[in-house]
XYZ file of C-alpha atoms in Angstrom:
290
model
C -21.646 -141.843 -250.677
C -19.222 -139.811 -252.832
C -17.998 -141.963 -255.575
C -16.130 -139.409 -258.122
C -13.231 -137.583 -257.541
C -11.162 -134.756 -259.475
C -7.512 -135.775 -259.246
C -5.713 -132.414 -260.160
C -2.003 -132.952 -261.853
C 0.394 -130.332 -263.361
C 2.144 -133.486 -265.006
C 5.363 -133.230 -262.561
C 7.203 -136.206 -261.031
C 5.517 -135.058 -258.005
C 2.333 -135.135 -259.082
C 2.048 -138.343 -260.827
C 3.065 -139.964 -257.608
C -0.726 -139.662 -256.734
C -1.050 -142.549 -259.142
C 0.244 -144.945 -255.804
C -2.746 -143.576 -254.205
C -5.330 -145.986 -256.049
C -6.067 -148.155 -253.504
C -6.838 -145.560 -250.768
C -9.037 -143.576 -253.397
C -10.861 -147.146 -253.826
C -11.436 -147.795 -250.119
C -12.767 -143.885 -249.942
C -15.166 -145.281 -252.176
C -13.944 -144.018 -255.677
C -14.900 -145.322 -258.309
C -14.694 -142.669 -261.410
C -11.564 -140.439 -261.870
C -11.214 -137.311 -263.686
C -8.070 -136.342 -264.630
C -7.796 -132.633 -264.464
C -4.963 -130.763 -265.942
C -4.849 -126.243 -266.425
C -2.624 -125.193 -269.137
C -1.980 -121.979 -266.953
C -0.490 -118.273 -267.772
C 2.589 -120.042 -270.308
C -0.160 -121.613 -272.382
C -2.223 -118.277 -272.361
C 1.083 -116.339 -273.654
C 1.151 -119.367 -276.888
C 4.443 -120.612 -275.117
C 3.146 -123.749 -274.272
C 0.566 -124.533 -276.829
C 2.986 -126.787 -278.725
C 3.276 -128.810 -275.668
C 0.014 -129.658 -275.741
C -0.054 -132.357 -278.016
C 2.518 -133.835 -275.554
C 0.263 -132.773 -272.169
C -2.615 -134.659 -273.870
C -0.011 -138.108 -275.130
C 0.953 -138.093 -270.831
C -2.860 -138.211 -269.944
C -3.772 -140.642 -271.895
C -0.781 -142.613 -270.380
C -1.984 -141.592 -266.821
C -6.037 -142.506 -267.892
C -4.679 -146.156 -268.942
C -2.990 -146.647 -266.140
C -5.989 -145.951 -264.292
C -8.089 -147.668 -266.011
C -5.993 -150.667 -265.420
C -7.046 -149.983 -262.135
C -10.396 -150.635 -261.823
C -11.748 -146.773 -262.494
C -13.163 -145.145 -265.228
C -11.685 -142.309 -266.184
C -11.997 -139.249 -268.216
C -9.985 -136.129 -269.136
C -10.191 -132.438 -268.518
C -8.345 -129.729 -269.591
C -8.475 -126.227 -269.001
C -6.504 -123.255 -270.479
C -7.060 -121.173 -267.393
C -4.973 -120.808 -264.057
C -4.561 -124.335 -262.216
C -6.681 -123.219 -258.573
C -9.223 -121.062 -260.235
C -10.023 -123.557 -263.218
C -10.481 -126.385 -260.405
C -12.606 -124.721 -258.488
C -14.686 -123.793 -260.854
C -14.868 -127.518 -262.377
C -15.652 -128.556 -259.258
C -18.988 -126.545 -258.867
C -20.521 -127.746 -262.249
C -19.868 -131.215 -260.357
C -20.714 -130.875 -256.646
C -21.089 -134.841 -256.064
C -17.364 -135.307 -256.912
C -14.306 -134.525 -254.174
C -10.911 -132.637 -255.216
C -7.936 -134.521 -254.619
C -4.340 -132.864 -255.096
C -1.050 -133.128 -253.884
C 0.696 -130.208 -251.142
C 3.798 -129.554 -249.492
C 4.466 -129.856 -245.855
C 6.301 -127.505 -243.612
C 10.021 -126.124 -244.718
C 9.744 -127.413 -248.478
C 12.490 -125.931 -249.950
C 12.124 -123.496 -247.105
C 9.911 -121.606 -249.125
C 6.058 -121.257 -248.563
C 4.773 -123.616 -246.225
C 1.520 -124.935 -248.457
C 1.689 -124.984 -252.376
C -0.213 -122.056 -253.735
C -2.652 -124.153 -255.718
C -3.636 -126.509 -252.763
C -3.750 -123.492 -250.827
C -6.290 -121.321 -252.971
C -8.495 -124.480 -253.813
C -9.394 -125.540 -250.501
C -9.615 -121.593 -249.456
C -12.206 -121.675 -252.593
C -13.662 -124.975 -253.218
C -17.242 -125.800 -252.502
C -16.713 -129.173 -252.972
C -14.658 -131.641 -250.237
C -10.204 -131.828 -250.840
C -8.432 -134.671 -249.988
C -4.407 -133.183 -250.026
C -2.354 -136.036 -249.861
C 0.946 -134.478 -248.349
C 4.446 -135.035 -250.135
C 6.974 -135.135 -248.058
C 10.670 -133.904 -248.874
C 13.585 -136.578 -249.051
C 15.951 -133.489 -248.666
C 14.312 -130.184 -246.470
C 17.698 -128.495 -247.393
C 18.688 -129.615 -251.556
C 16.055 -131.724 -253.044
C 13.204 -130.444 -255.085
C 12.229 -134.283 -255.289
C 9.380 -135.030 -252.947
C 7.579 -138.521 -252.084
C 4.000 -139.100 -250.777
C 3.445 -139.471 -247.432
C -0.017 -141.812 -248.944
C -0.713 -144.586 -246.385
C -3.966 -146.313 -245.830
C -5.065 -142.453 -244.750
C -8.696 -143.225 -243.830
C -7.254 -146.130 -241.367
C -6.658 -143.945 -238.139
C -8.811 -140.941 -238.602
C -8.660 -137.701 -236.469
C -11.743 -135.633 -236.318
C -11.555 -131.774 -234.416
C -14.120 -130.269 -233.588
C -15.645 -126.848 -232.176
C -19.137 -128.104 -232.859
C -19.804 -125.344 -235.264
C -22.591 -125.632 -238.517
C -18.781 -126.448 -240.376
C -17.823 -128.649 -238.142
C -20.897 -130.770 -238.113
C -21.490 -131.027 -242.244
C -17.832 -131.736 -242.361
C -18.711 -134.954 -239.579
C -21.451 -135.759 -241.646
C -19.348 -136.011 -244.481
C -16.603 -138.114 -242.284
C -19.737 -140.238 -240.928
C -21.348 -141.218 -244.656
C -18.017 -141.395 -246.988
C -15.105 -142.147 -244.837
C -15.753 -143.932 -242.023
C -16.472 -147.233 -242.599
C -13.091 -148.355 -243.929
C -11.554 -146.818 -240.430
C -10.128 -148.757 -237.835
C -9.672 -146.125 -235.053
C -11.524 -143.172 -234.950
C -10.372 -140.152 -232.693
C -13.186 -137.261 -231.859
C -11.460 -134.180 -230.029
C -12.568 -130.795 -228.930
C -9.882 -128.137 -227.777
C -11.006 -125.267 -225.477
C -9.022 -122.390 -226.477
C -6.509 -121.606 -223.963
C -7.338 -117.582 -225.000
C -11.073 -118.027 -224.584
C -10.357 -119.794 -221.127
C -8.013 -117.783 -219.478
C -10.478 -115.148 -217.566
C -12.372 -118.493 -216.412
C -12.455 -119.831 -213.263
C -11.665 -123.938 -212.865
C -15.121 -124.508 -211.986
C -16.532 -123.387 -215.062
C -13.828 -125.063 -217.016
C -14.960 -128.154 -215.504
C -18.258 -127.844 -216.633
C -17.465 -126.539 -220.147
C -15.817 -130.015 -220.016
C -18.656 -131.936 -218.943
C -20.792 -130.406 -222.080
C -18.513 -130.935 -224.414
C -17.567 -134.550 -223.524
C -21.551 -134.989 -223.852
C -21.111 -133.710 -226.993
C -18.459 -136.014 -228.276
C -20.606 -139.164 -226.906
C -23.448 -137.921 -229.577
C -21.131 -137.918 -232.049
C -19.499 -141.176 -231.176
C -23.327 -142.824 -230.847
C -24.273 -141.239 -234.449
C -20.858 -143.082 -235.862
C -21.386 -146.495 -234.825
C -23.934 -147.191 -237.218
C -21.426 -146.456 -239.788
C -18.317 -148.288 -238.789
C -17.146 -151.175 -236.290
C -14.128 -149.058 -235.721
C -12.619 -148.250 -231.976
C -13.573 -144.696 -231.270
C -11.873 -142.885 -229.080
C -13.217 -139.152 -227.239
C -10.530 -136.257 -226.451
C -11.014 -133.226 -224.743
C -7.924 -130.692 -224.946
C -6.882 -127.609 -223.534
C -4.011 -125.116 -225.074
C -4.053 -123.865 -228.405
C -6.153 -125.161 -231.014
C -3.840 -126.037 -234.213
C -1.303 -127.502 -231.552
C -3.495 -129.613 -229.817
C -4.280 -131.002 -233.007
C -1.399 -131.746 -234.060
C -0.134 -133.236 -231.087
C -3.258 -135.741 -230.976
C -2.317 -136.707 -234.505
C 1.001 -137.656 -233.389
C -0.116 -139.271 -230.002
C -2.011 -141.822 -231.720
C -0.574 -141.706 -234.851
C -3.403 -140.605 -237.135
C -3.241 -141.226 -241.257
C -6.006 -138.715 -241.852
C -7.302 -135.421 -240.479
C -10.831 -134.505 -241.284
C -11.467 -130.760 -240.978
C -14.309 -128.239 -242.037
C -13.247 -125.332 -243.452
C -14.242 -122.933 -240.401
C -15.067 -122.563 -237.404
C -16.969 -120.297 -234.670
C -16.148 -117.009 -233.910
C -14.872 -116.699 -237.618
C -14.244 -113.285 -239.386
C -16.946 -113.689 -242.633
C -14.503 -112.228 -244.979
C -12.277 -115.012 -244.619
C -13.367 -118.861 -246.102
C -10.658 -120.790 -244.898
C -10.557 -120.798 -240.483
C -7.745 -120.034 -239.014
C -7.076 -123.363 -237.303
C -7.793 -125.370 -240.302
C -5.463 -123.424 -242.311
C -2.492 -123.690 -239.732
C -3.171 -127.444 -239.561
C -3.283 -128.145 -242.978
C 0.109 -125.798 -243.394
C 1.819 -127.821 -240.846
C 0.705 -131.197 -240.299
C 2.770 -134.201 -241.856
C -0.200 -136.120 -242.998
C -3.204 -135.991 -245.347
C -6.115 -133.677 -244.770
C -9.463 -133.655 -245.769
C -11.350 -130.677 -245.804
C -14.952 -130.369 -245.940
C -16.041 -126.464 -246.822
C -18.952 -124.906 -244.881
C -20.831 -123.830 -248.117
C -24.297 -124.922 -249.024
């Protein structure tokens, strides 16, 4: 059970927002924060290092409040660039998960998923929780709020049954389940890996996979009382996803990081990576590395 987590800030309004998040880092079973904060290139060029007697002053703030809490808390801080100094951080402490805000689709119109959220879960070796911020204004506002709910309430779990696929549903099976009231397991066959097929083989590609989904679903009720449900979807992969999330209204998508048929050069899948870029709702992401 993973009980330490790496809650990265840049000190923003935006960031600190994760502070309403307490309570659904407690039911994930959290029970020592660190408090990670990289200086980045301005501190590097000695144009922020007379900030940081005032970066330090709103950690402490943010380690008290935590505290307060229920958690014990500590403080990190790291000259370096904000993705690369968390990943690393994260490797000299494998038992702990990453959790960081990101930015949903059209924020600001400009990239669809913050760089930093984007390079540490294309990076990390250890688990990310991105709790989405949501825009009050797509079109004006550089304010943001969280979309934070109860996120391991309704949980949606794809998968295409690959080595990544099942450490990430070990991971949802042993740290997130139990505090779950509905659990969804779904497999999409690829509309492009279907189309030269013929019905009857469809059918039966079905039948597997829905035998597939029952293991999964037998392995998980030792771990939770909650009401699992089994979907099988055809079309593409990200958009079936997405469209199961909103169908029954899911407050947490757990991922791994790839999938089959997956070029080795790249770390973060395809799917994953559209999901995560486009979904309205928090994502946890489980990387395939030993």
């Amino acid at each position: 059970m993973i009980k330490k987590a790496i809650l990265a800030t840049d000190l923003s309004e935006a960031s600190e927002l994760l502070l309403s998040c307490n309570d659904q880092l407690k039911n994930l079973g959290i029970e020592h924060i660190t408090l990670f904060h990289a200086l980045g290139v301005s501190y590097m060029n000695f144009a922020g290092i007379t900030f940081l007697d005032k970066t330090k002053a709103k950690l402490e703030k943010l380690k008290e409040t935590f505290k307060e809490k229920g958690f014990s808390v500590d403080i990190v801080i790291k000259e370096g660039i904000a993705h690369y100094e968390l990943v690393e951080y994260g490797k000299e402490n494998p038992d702990s998960i990453l959790v960081l805000g990101s930015k949903g689709e059209g924020f600001l119109k400009r990239i669809l998923l913050g760089s930093t959220a984007r390079e540490t879960v294309r990076l990390s070796e250890n688990p990310v929780l991105l709790i989405r911020m949501l825009e009050e204004d797509e079109e004006l506002s550089e304010h943001c709020k969280l979309y934070c709910r109860d996120f391991n309430r309704q949980i949606l779990f794809p998968t295409d049954f690959s080595d990544s696929s099942e450490k990430a549903f070990q991971f949802l099976k042993t740290n997130v389940a139990k505090q779950a009231t509905k659990i969804v397991l779904m497999h999409v066959q690829s509309a492009e890996v279907m189309k030269h097929r013929e019905q009857a083989a469809i059918d039966e590609f079905d039948k597997i996979d829905m035998k597939r989904l029952e293991r999964l679903r037998n392995a998980l009720k030792e771990f939770t009382s909650a009401e699992i449900k089994l979907e099988i979807k055809h079309g593409i992969p990200s958009d079936e996803i997405i469209k199961t999330k909103r169908e029954y209204d899911c407050t947490l998508i757990v991922m791994g990081a790839q999938g089959r048929g997956f070029i080795s050069e790249e770390i973060l899948g395809s799917t994953t990576q559209k999901v995560i870029e486009r979904v309205k709702v928090d994502c946890l992401i489980v990387p395939s590395q030993e």
